Coordinates of C-alpha atoms and ligand atoms in Angstrom, one line a residue:
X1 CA 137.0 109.6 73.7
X2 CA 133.3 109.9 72.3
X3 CA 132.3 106.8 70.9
X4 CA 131.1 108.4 67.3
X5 CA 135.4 109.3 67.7
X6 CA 136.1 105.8 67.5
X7 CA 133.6 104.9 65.0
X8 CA 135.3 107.4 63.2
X9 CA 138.9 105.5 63.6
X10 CA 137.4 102.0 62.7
X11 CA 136.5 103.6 59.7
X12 CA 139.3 105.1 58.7
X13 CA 141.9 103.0 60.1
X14 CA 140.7 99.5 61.4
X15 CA 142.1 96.4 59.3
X16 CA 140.2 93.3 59.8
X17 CA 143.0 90.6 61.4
X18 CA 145.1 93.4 62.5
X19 CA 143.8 96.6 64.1
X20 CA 140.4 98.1 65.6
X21 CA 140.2 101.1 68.4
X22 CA 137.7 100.4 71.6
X23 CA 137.8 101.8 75.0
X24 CA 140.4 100.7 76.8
X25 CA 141.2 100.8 81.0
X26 CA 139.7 103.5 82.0
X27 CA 137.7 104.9 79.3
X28 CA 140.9 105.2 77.6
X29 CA 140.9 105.2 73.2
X30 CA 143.5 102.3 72.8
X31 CA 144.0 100.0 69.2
X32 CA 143.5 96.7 69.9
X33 CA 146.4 94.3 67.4
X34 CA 146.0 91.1 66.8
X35 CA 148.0 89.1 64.5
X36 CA 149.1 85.7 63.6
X37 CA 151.9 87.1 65.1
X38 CA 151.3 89.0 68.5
X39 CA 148.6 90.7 70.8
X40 CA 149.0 94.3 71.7
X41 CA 147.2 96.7 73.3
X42 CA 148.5 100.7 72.0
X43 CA 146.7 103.8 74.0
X44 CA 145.8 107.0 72.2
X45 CA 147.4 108.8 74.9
X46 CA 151.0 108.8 74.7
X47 CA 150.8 106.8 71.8
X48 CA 151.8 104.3 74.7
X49 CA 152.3 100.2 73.5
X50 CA 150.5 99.1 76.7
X51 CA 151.0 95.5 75.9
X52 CA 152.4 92.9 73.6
X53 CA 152.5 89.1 73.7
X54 CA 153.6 87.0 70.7
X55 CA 151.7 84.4 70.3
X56 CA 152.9 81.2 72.5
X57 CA 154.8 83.2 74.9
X58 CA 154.3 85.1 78.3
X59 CA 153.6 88.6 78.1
X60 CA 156.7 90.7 77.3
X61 CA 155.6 93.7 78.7
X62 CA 154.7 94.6 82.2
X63 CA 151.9 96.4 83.2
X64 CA 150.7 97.2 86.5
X65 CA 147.0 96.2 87.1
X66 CA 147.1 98.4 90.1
X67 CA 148.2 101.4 87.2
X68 CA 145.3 104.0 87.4
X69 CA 144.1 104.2 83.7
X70 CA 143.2 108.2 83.4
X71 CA 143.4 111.0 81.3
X72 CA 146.8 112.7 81.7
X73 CA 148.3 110.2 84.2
X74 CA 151.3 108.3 83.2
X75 CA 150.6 104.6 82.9
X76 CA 152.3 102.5 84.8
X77 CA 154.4 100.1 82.3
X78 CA 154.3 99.4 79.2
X79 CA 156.2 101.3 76.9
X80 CA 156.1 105.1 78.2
X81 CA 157.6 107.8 75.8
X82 CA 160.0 110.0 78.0
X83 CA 159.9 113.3 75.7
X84 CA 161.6 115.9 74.9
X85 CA 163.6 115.5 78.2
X86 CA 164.6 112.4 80.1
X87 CA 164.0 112.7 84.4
X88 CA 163.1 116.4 85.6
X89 CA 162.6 119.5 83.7
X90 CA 166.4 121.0 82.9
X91 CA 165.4 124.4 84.8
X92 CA 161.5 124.3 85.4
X93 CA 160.4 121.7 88.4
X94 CA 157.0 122.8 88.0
X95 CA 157.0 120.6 84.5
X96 CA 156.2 116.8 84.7
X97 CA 159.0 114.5 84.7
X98 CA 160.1 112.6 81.3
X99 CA 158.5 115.4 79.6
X100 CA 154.7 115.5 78.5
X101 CA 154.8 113.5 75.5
X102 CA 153.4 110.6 77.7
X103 CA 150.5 111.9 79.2
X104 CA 148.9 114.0 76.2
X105 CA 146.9 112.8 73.0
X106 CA 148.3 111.7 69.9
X107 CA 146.5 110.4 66.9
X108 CA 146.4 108.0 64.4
X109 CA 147.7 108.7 61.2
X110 CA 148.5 105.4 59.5
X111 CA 147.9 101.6 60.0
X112 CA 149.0 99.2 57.6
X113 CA 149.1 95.3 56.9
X114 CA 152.5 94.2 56.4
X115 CA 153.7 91.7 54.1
X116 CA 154.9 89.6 56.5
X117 CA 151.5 89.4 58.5
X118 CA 153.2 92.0 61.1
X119 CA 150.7 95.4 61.9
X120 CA 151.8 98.4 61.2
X121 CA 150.6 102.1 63.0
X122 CA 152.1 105.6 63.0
X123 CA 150.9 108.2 65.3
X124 CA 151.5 111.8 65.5
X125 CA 151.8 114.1 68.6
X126 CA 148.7 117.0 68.9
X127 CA 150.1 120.0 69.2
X128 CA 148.7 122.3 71.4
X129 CA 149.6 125.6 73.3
X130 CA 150.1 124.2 76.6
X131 CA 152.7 121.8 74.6
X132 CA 154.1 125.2 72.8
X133 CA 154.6 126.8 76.4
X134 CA 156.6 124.0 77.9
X135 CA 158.5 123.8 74.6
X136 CA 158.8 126.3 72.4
X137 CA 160.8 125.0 69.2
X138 CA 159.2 124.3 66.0
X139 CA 159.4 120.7 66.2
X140 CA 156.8 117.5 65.0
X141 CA 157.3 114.1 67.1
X142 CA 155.6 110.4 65.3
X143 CA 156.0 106.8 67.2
X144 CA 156.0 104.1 64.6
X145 CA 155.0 100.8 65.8
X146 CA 155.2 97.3 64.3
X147 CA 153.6 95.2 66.5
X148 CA 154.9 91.3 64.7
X149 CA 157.2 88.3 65.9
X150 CA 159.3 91.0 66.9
X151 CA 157.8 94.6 68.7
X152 CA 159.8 97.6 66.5
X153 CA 159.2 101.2 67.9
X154 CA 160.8 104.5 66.4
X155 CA 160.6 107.7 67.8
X156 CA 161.0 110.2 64.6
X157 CA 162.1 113.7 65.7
X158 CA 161.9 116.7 63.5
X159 CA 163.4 119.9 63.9
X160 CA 161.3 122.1 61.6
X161 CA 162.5 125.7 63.1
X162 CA 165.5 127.9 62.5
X163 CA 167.4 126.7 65.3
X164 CA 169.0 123.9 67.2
X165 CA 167.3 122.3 70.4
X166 CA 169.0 119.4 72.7
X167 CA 166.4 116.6 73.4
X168 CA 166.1 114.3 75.7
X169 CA 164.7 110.6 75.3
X170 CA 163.8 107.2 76.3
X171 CA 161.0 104.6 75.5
X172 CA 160.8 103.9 79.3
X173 CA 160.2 99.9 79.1
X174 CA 158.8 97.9 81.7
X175 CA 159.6 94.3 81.0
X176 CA 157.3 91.3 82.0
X177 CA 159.7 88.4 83.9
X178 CA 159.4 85.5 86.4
X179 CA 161.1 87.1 89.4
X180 CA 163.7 89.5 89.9
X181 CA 166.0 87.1 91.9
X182 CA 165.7 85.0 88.9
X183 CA 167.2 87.3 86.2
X184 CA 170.6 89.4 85.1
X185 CA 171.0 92.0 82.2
X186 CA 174.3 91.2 80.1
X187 CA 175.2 93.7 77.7
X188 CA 176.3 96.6 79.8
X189 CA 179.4 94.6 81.0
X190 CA 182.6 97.8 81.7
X191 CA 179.8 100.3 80.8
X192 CA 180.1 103.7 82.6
X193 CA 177.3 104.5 84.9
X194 CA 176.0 106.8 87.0
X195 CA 174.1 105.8 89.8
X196 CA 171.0 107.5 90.9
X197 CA 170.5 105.9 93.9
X198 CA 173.9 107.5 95.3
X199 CA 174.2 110.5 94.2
X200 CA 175.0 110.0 90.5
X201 CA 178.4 109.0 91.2
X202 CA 179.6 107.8 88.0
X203 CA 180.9 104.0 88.5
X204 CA 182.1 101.0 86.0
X205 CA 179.9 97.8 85.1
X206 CA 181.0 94.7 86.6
X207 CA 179.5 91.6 84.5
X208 CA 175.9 90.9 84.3
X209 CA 173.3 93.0 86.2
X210 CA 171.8 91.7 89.1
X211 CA 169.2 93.3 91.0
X212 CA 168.4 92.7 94.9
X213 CA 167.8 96.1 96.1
X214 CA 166.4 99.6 94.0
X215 CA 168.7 100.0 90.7
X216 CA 168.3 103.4 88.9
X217 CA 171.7 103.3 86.4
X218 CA 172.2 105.4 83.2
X219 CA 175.0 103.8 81.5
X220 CA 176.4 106.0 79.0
X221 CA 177.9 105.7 75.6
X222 CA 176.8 102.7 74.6
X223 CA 174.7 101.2 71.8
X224 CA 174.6 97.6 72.6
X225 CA 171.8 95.2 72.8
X226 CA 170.7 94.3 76.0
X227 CA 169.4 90.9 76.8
X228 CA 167.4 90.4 80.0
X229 CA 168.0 86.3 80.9
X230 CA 165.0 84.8 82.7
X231 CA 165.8 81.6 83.8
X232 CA 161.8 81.5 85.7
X233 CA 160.8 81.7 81.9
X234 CA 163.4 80.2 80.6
X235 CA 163.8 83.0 78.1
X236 CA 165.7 85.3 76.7
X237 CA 164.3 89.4 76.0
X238 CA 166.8 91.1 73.0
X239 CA 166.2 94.3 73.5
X240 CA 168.3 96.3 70.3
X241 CA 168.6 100.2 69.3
X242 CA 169.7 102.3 66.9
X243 CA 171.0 106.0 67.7
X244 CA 170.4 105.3 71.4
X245 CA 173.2 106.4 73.4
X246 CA 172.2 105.1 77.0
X247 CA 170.4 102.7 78.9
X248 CA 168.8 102.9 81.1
X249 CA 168.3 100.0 84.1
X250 CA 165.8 100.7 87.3
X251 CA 163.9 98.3 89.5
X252 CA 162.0 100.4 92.9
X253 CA 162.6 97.3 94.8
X254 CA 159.9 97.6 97.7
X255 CA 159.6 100.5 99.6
X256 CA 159.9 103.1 96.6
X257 CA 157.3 100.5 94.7
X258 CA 155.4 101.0 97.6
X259 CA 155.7 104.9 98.0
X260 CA 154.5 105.2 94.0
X261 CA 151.4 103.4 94.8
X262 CA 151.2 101.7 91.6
X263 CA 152.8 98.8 91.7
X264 CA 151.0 96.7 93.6
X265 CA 151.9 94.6 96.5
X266 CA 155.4 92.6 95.8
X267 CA 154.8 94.0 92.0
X268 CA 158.6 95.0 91.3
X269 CA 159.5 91.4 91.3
X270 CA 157.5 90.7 88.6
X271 CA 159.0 93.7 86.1
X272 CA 162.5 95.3 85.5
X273 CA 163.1 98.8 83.2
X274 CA 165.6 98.6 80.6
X275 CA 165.2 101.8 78.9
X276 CA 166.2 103.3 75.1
X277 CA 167.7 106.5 76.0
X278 CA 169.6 109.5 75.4
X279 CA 169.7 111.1 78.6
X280 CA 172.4 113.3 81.0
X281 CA 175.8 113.1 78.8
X282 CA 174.2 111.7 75.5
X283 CA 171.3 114.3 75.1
X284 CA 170.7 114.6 71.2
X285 CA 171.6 118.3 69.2
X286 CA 169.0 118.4 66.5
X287 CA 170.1 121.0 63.8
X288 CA 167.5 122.8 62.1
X289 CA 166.0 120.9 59.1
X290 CA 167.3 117.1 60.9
X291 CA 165.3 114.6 61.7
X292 CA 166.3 112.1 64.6
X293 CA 165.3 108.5 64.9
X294 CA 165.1 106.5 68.1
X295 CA 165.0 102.7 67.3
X296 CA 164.1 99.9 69.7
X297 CA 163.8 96.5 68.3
X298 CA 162.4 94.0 70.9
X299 CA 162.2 90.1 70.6
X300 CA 162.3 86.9 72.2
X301 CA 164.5 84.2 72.5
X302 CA 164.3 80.6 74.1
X303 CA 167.7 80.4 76.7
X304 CA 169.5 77.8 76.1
Ligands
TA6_401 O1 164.0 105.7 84.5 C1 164.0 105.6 85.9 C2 163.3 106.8 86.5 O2 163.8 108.0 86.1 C3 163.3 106.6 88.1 O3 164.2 107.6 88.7 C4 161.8 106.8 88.4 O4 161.5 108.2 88.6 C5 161.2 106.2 87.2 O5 161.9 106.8 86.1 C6 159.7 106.3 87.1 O6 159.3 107.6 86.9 P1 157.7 107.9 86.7 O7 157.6 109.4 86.5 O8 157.2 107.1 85.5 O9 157.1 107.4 88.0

Protein backbone atom coordinates (compact mmCIF):
# COMPACT_ATOMS: atom_id res chain seq x y z
CA UNK A 1 0.00 0.00 0.00
CA UNK A 2 1.44 3.52 -0.95
CA UNK A 3 2.67 5.11 1.98
CA UNK A 4 0.54 8.58 1.39
CA UNK A 5 -2.44 5.43 1.77
CA UNK A 6 -1.41 4.94 5.19
CA UNK A 7 -0.92 8.40 6.07
CA UNK A 8 -4.27 8.64 5.03
CA UNK A 9 -5.52 5.75 7.59
CA UNK A 10 -3.49 7.30 10.58
CA UNK A 11 -5.43 10.16 9.86
CA UNK A 12 -8.57 8.99 9.72
CA UNK A 13 -8.49 6.15 11.87
CA UNK A 14 -5.41 5.87 14.22
CA UNK A 15 -6.12 6.28 18.11
CA UNK A 16 -3.21 7.10 20.18
CA UNK A 17 -2.87 3.87 22.85
CA UNK A 18 -4.82 1.81 20.58
CA UNK A 19 -4.42 1.65 16.87
CA UNK A 20 -1.93 3.02 13.99
CA UNK A 21 -1.53 1.28 10.31
CA UNK A 22 2.34 0.60 9.12
CA UNK A 23 3.79 -1.84 6.72
CA UNK A 24 3.61 -5.03 7.88
CA UNK A 25 5.54 -8.55 6.58
CA UNK A 26 5.88 -8.15 3.41
CA UNK A 27 5.02 -4.80 2.51
CA UNK A 28 1.67 -5.74 3.73
CA UNK A 29 -0.96 -2.54 5.23
CA UNK A 30 -1.58 -4.19 8.69
CA UNK A 31 -3.06 -2.03 12.14
CA UNK A 32 -0.85 -2.33 14.70
CA UNK A 33 -3.15 -2.58 18.50
CA UNK A 34 -1.76 -2.04 21.48
CA UNK A 35 -3.61 -1.84 24.62
CA UNK A 36 -3.39 -2.10 28.29
CA UNK A 37 -4.96 -5.05 27.45
CA UNK A 38 -3.40 -7.01 24.40
CA UNK A 39 -0.94 -6.70 21.28
CA UNK A 40 -2.29 -7.52 17.93
CA UNK A 41 -1.19 -7.30 14.63
CA UNK A 42 -4.65 -7.17 11.92
CA UNK A 43 -3.60 -7.16 7.91
CA UNK A 44 -5.58 -5.14 5.40
CA UNK A 45 -5.80 -8.14 3.34
CA UNK A 46 -8.24 -10.46 4.55
CA UNK A 47 -9.02 -8.27 7.21
CA UNK A 48 -6.82 -11.17 8.79
CA UNK A 49 -5.98 -10.82 13.02
CA UNK A 50 -2.40 -11.94 12.30
CA UNK A 51 -1.58 -11.89 15.93
CA UNK A 52 -2.72 -11.34 19.53
CA UNK A 53 -1.04 -11.57 22.84
CA UNK A 54 -2.61 -10.27 26.09
CA UNK A 55 -0.47 -8.78 28.04
CA UNK A 56 1.55 -11.36 30.47
CA UNK A 57 0.80 -14.36 28.41
CA UNK A 58 2.32 -16.34 25.46
CA UNK A 59 1.11 -15.54 22.21
CA UNK A 60 -2.40 -17.06 21.48
CA UNK A 61 -2.17 -17.16 18.08
CA UNK A 62 0.17 -19.00 15.75
CA UNK A 63 1.81 -17.77 13.00
CA UNK A 64 4.17 -19.23 10.79
CA UNK A 65 7.44 -17.21 10.39
CA UNK A 66 8.24 -19.28 7.45
CA UNK A 67 4.44 -17.91 6.09
CA UNK A 68 5.26 -15.88 2.82
CA UNK A 69 3.72 -12.41 3.54
CA UNK A 70 2.35 -11.40 -0.25
CA UNK A 71 -0.30 -9.81 -1.96
CA UNK A 72 -3.12 -12.45 -2.60
CA UNK A 73 -1.40 -15.39 -0.71
CA UNK A 74 -3.14 -16.81 2.15
CA UNK A 75 -1.23 -16.26 5.44
CA UNK A 76 -0.31 -18.90 7.11
CA UNK A 77 -2.04 -18.69 10.78
CA UNK A 78 -3.57 -16.38 12.37
CA UNK A 79 -7.06 -15.93 12.05
CA UNK A 80 -7.88 -16.70 8.18
CA UNK A 81 -11.54 -15.87 7.06
CA UNK A 82 -12.72 -18.98 5.04
CA UNK A 83 -15.59 -17.15 2.83
CA UNK A 84 -18.35 -17.57 1.26
CA UNK A 85 -17.49 -21.36 1.11
CA UNK A 86 -15.63 -23.58 3.59
CA UNK A 87 -12.75 -26.25 1.61
CA UNK A 88 -13.18 -26.31 -2.33
CA UNK A 89 -15.36 -24.50 -4.64
CA UNK A 90 -18.99 -26.42 -4.52
CA UNK A 91 -18.72 -27.02 -8.55
CA UNK A 92 -15.70 -24.77 -9.77
CA UNK A 93 -12.08 -26.29 -8.83
CA UNK A 94 -10.50 -23.60 -10.68
CA UNK A 95 -11.69 -21.18 -7.53
CA UNK A 96 -9.31 -20.93 -4.39
CA UNK A 97 -10.16 -22.91 -1.57
CA UNK A 98 -12.02 -21.36 1.62
CA UNK A 99 -13.24 -18.88 -0.78
CA UNK A 100 -11.46 -15.41 -1.65
CA UNK A 101 -12.40 -13.43 1.21
CA UNK A 102 -8.86 -14.15 2.61
CA UNK A 103 -6.60 -13.21 0.05
CA UNK A 104 -8.31 -9.81 -1.25
CA UNK A 105 -8.40 -6.24 0.25
CA UNK A 106 -10.70 -5.03 2.75
CA UNK A 107 -10.79 -1.64 4.44
CA UNK A 108 -11.13 0.17 7.32
CA UNK A 109 -14.24 1.57 8.15
CA UNK A 110 -14.31 2.10 11.91
CA UNK A 111 -11.88 2.01 14.97
CA UNK A 112 -12.99 2.83 18.26
CA UNK A 113 -11.73 3.13 22.01
CA UNK A 114 -13.80 1.17 24.17
CA UNK A 115 -14.82 1.90 27.58
CA UNK A 116 -13.20 -0.82 28.92
CA UNK A 117 -9.70 0.07 27.50
CA UNK A 118 -10.39 -2.82 24.73
CA UNK A 119 -9.80 -1.52 20.67
CA UNK A 120 -12.33 -1.67 18.65
CA UNK A 121 -12.13 -1.99 14.37
CA UNK A 122 -14.66 -2.86 11.63
CA UNK A 123 -13.59 -3.63 8.20
CA UNK A 124 -15.53 -4.00 5.05
CA UNK A 125 -14.84 -6.34 2.08
CA UNK A 126 -13.97 -4.32 -1.50
CA UNK A 127 -16.06 -5.36 -3.85
CA UNK A 128 -14.82 -5.88 -7.05
CA UNK A 129 -15.78 -7.69 -10.40
CA UNK A 130 -13.52 -10.53 -10.11
CA UNK A 131 -15.28 -10.95 -6.53
CA UNK A 132 -18.83 -10.47 -8.54
CA UNK A 133 -17.76 -13.35 -11.02
CA UNK A 134 -16.89 -15.94 -8.46
CA UNK A 135 -20.00 -14.92 -6.59
CA UNK A 136 -22.72 -13.40 -7.95
CA UNK A 137 -25.36 -12.54 -5.14
CA UNK A 138 -25.94 -9.13 -3.92
CA UNK A 139 -24.27 -9.61 -0.70
CA UNK A 140 -21.85 -7.07 1.76
CA UNK A 141 -19.42 -9.03 4.24
CA UNK A 142 -17.71 -6.75 7.60
CA UNK A 143 -15.25 -8.53 10.37
CA UNK A 144 -15.61 -6.78 13.65
CA UNK A 145 -12.72 -7.14 15.88
CA UNK A 146 -12.21 -6.33 19.55
CA UNK A 147 -8.85 -6.88 20.20
CA UNK A 148 -8.98 -6.65 24.66
CA UNK A 149 -8.49 -9.27 27.61
CA UNK A 150 -10.47 -11.26 25.53
CA UNK A 151 -10.04 -11.39 21.28
CA UNK A 152 -14.01 -11.10 19.87
CA UNK A 153 -14.39 -11.50 16.00
CA UNK A 154 -17.84 -11.44 14.09
CA UNK A 155 -18.27 -12.10 10.64
CA UNK A 156 -21.59 -10.00 9.70
CA UNK A 157 -23.29 -11.38 6.48
CA UNK A 158 -25.81 -9.54 4.57
CA UNK A 159 -28.00 -10.68 1.96
CA UNK A 160 -28.97 -7.53 0.14
CA UNK A 161 -30.47 -9.29 -3.16
CA UNK A 162 -33.80 -10.83 -4.07
CA UNK A 163 -32.81 -14.24 -3.37
CA UNK A 164 -31.43 -16.79 -1.01
CA UNK A 165 -27.72 -18.02 -1.17
CA UNK A 166 -26.07 -20.95 1.11
CA UNK A 167 -22.77 -19.78 2.65
CA UNK A 168 -20.18 -21.32 3.78
CA UNK A 169 -17.80 -20.28 6.80
CA UNK A 170 -15.12 -20.48 9.22
CA UNK A 171 -12.49 -18.08 11.01
CA UNK A 172 -9.86 -20.74 10.28
CA UNK A 173 -7.72 -20.39 13.73
CA UNK A 174 -4.32 -21.29 14.22
CA UNK A 175 -3.69 -21.57 17.90
CA UNK A 176 -0.18 -20.79 19.60
CA UNK A 177 0.73 -23.96 22.21
CA UNK A 178 3.71 -25.69 23.85
CA UNK A 179 3.59 -28.93 21.91
CA UNK A 180 1.14 -31.07 20.38
CA UNK A 181 1.86 -34.15 22.58
CA UNK A 182 1.26 -31.89 25.29
CA UNK A 183 -2.40 -30.87 24.64
CA UNK A 184 -6.27 -32.34 24.15
CA UNK A 185 -9.38 -30.39 22.95
CA UNK A 186 -12.48 -31.17 25.36
CA UNK A 187 -15.70 -29.94 24.22
CA UNK A 188 -16.44 -32.14 21.27
CA UNK A 189 -16.86 -35.26 23.56
CA UNK A 190 -19.97 -37.72 21.42
CA UNK A 191 -19.81 -35.13 18.68
CA UNK A 192 -20.43 -36.48 15.09
CA UNK A 193 -17.60 -36.08 12.73
CA UNK A 194 -16.48 -36.69 9.55
CA UNK A 195 -13.10 -37.37 8.99
CA UNK A 196 -11.15 -35.94 6.20
CA UNK A 197 -8.25 -37.89 6.44
CA UNK A 198 -10.40 -41.20 5.56
CA UNK A 199 -12.58 -40.46 3.28
CA UNK A 200 -15.12 -38.35 5.27
CA UNK A 201 -16.53 -41.27 7.01
CA UNK A 202 -18.73 -39.83 9.49
CA UNK A 203 -17.52 -41.25 13.02
CA UNK A 204 -18.51 -40.35 16.98
CA UNK A 205 -16.12 -38.36 19.40
CA UNK A 206 -14.65 -40.34 22.03
CA UNK A 207 -13.47 -37.96 25.06
CA UNK A 208 -10.91 -35.35 24.66
CA UNK A 209 -9.03 -34.84 21.39
CA UNK A 210 -5.69 -35.89 21.12
CA UNK A 211 -3.47 -35.45 18.26
CA UNK A 212 -0.32 -37.72 17.28
CA UNK A 213 -0.76 -38.02 13.63
CA UNK A 214 -2.64 -35.42 10.81
CA UNK A 215 -6.40 -34.53 12.23
CA UNK A 216 -8.72 -32.90 9.75
CA UNK A 217 -12.45 -33.45 11.62
CA UNK A 218 -15.59 -31.35 11.00
CA UNK A 219 -17.83 -32.12 13.90
CA UNK A 220 -21.22 -31.17 13.21
CA UNK A 221 -24.15 -29.77 14.98
CA UNK A 222 -22.68 -28.44 17.74
CA UNK A 223 -22.28 -25.01 19.36
CA UNK A 224 -20.13 -25.67 22.29
CA UNK A 225 -17.11 -23.98 23.51
CA UNK A 226 -14.00 -25.65 22.90
CA UNK A 227 -11.13 -25.47 25.28
CA UNK A 228 -7.63 -26.38 24.08
CA UNK A 229 -5.70 -27.62 27.62
CA UNK A 230 -1.91 -26.92 27.38
CA UNK A 231 -0.41 -28.42 30.13
CA UNK A 232 3.50 -26.98 28.40
CA UNK A 233 1.78 -23.58 29.21
CA UNK A 234 -0.04 -24.44 31.78
CA UNK A 235 -3.10 -22.79 30.22
CA UNK A 236 -6.28 -23.02 29.24
CA UNK A 237 -7.56 -21.33 25.39
CA UNK A 238 -11.79 -20.85 25.60
CA UNK A 239 -12.52 -20.71 22.40
CA UNK A 240 -16.78 -19.72 22.29
CA UNK A 241 -19.30 -19.01 19.31
CA UNK A 242 -22.36 -17.99 18.55
CA UNK A 243 -24.45 -19.35 15.37
CA UNK A 244 -21.51 -21.56 14.57
CA UNK A 245 -22.68 -24.93 13.73
CA UNK A 246 -19.27 -26.92 13.36
CA UNK A 247 -15.82 -27.12 14.37
CA UNK A 248 -13.50 -27.57 12.92
CA UNK A 249 -10.11 -29.51 14.36
CA UNK A 250 -6.81 -30.11 11.88
CA UNK A 251 -3.23 -30.50 12.76
CA UNK A 252 -0.80 -31.54 9.12
CA UNK A 253 1.35 -33.45 11.49
CA UNK A 254 4.72 -33.74 9.38
CA UNK A 255 4.70 -34.74 6.06
CA UNK A 256 1.56 -32.68 4.88
CA UNK A 257 3.36 -29.57 7.05
CA UNK A 258 6.07 -30.38 5.04
CA UNK A 259 4.40 -30.69 1.56
CA UNK A 260 2.65 -27.01 2.23
CA UNK A 261 6.00 -25.50 2.66
CA UNK A 262 4.94 -23.11 5.19
CA UNK A 263 5.26 -24.40 8.27
CA UNK A 264 8.54 -24.58 8.95
CA UNK A 265 10.59 -27.41 10.11
CA UNK A 266 8.74 -29.39 13.13
CA UNK A 267 6.25 -26.21 13.04
CA UNK A 268 2.93 -28.26 13.48
CA UNK A 269 3.94 -29.06 16.97
CA UNK A 270 3.87 -25.74 17.94
CA UNK A 271 0.11 -24.81 16.56
CA UNK A 272 -3.32 -26.80 16.37
CA UNK A 273 -6.71 -25.35 14.23
CA UNK A 274 -9.78 -25.24 16.02
CA UNK A 275 -12.01 -23.51 13.56
CA UNK A 276 -15.60 -21.47 13.83
CA UNK A 277 -17.51 -23.01 11.17
CA UNK A 278 -20.49 -23.69 9.18
CA UNK A 279 -19.29 -26.05 6.72
CA UNK A 280 -20.67 -29.53 4.80
CA UNK A 281 -24.17 -30.32 6.69
CA UNK A 282 -24.43 -26.94 8.55
CA UNK A 283 -23.93 -24.52 5.55
CA UNK A 284 -26.01 -21.25 6.37
CA UNK A 285 -29.47 -20.29 4.05
CA UNK A 286 -29.43 -16.49 4.11
CA UNK A 287 -32.95 -15.19 3.04
CA UNK A 288 -33.05 -12.05 1.25
CA UNK A 289 -32.96 -8.98 3.48
CA UNK A 290 -31.15 -11.34 6.65
CA UNK A 291 -28.16 -10.62 8.05
CA UNK A 292 -25.98 -13.59 9.57
CA UNK A 293 -23.47 -13.21 12.36
CA UNK A 294 -20.55 -15.53 13.05
CA UNK A 295 -19.31 -15.00 16.62
CA UNK A 296 -15.97 -16.27 18.10
CA UNK A 297 -15.06 -15.16 21.50
CA UNK A 298 -11.45 -16.25 22.44
CA UNK A 299 -9.73 -16.02 25.90
CA UNK A 300 -7.45 -17.39 28.29
CA UNK A 301 -7.48 -19.23 31.19
CA UNK A 302 -4.74 -20.41 33.89
CA UNK A 303 -5.36 -24.66 34.15
CA UNK A 304 -5.77 -25.56 37.23
O1 LIG B 1 -9.55 -26.62 7.84
C1 LIG B 1 -8.66 -27.65 7.48
C2 LIG B 1 -8.34 -27.54 6.00
O2 LIG B 1 -9.52 -27.57 5.22
C3 LIG B 1 -7.38 -28.67 5.61
O3 LIG B 1 -8.02 -29.66 4.82
C4 LIG B 1 -6.27 -27.91 4.87
O4 LIG B 1 -6.60 -27.75 3.51
C5 LIG B 1 -6.29 -26.60 5.64
O5 LIG B 1 -7.68 -26.30 5.73
C6 LIG B 1 -5.42 -25.50 5.10
O6 LIG B 1 -5.90 -25.03 3.92
P1 LIG B 1 -5.08 -23.79 3.24
O7 LIG B 1 -5.84 -23.51 2.00
O8 LIG B 1 -5.11 -22.64 4.21
O9 LIG B 1 -3.66 -24.29 3.04
Amino acid sequence: MESNDLSALNTRFAIPGHVRFKEGPGGLAVAEIANTHAESMIALQGAHVMTWQPRGQEPVLWLSRHGKFAPGKSIRGGVPICWPWFGPHATDASLPGHGFARTVMWEVKETGAQPDGATFLRFGLIETDAIRAQWPHSSSVELLVTVGAELKVELLTRNSGGASFQLGEAFHTYFHISDVADMAIRGLEGCAYLDKVEGFSRKIQQGAVVIGSEVDRVYLDTGADCLIDDRGLKRRIRIAKRNSRSTVVWNPWTEKAEKMGDFGPQGHRGMVCVETANALDNVVTVTPGAEHGLLAVISVEALE
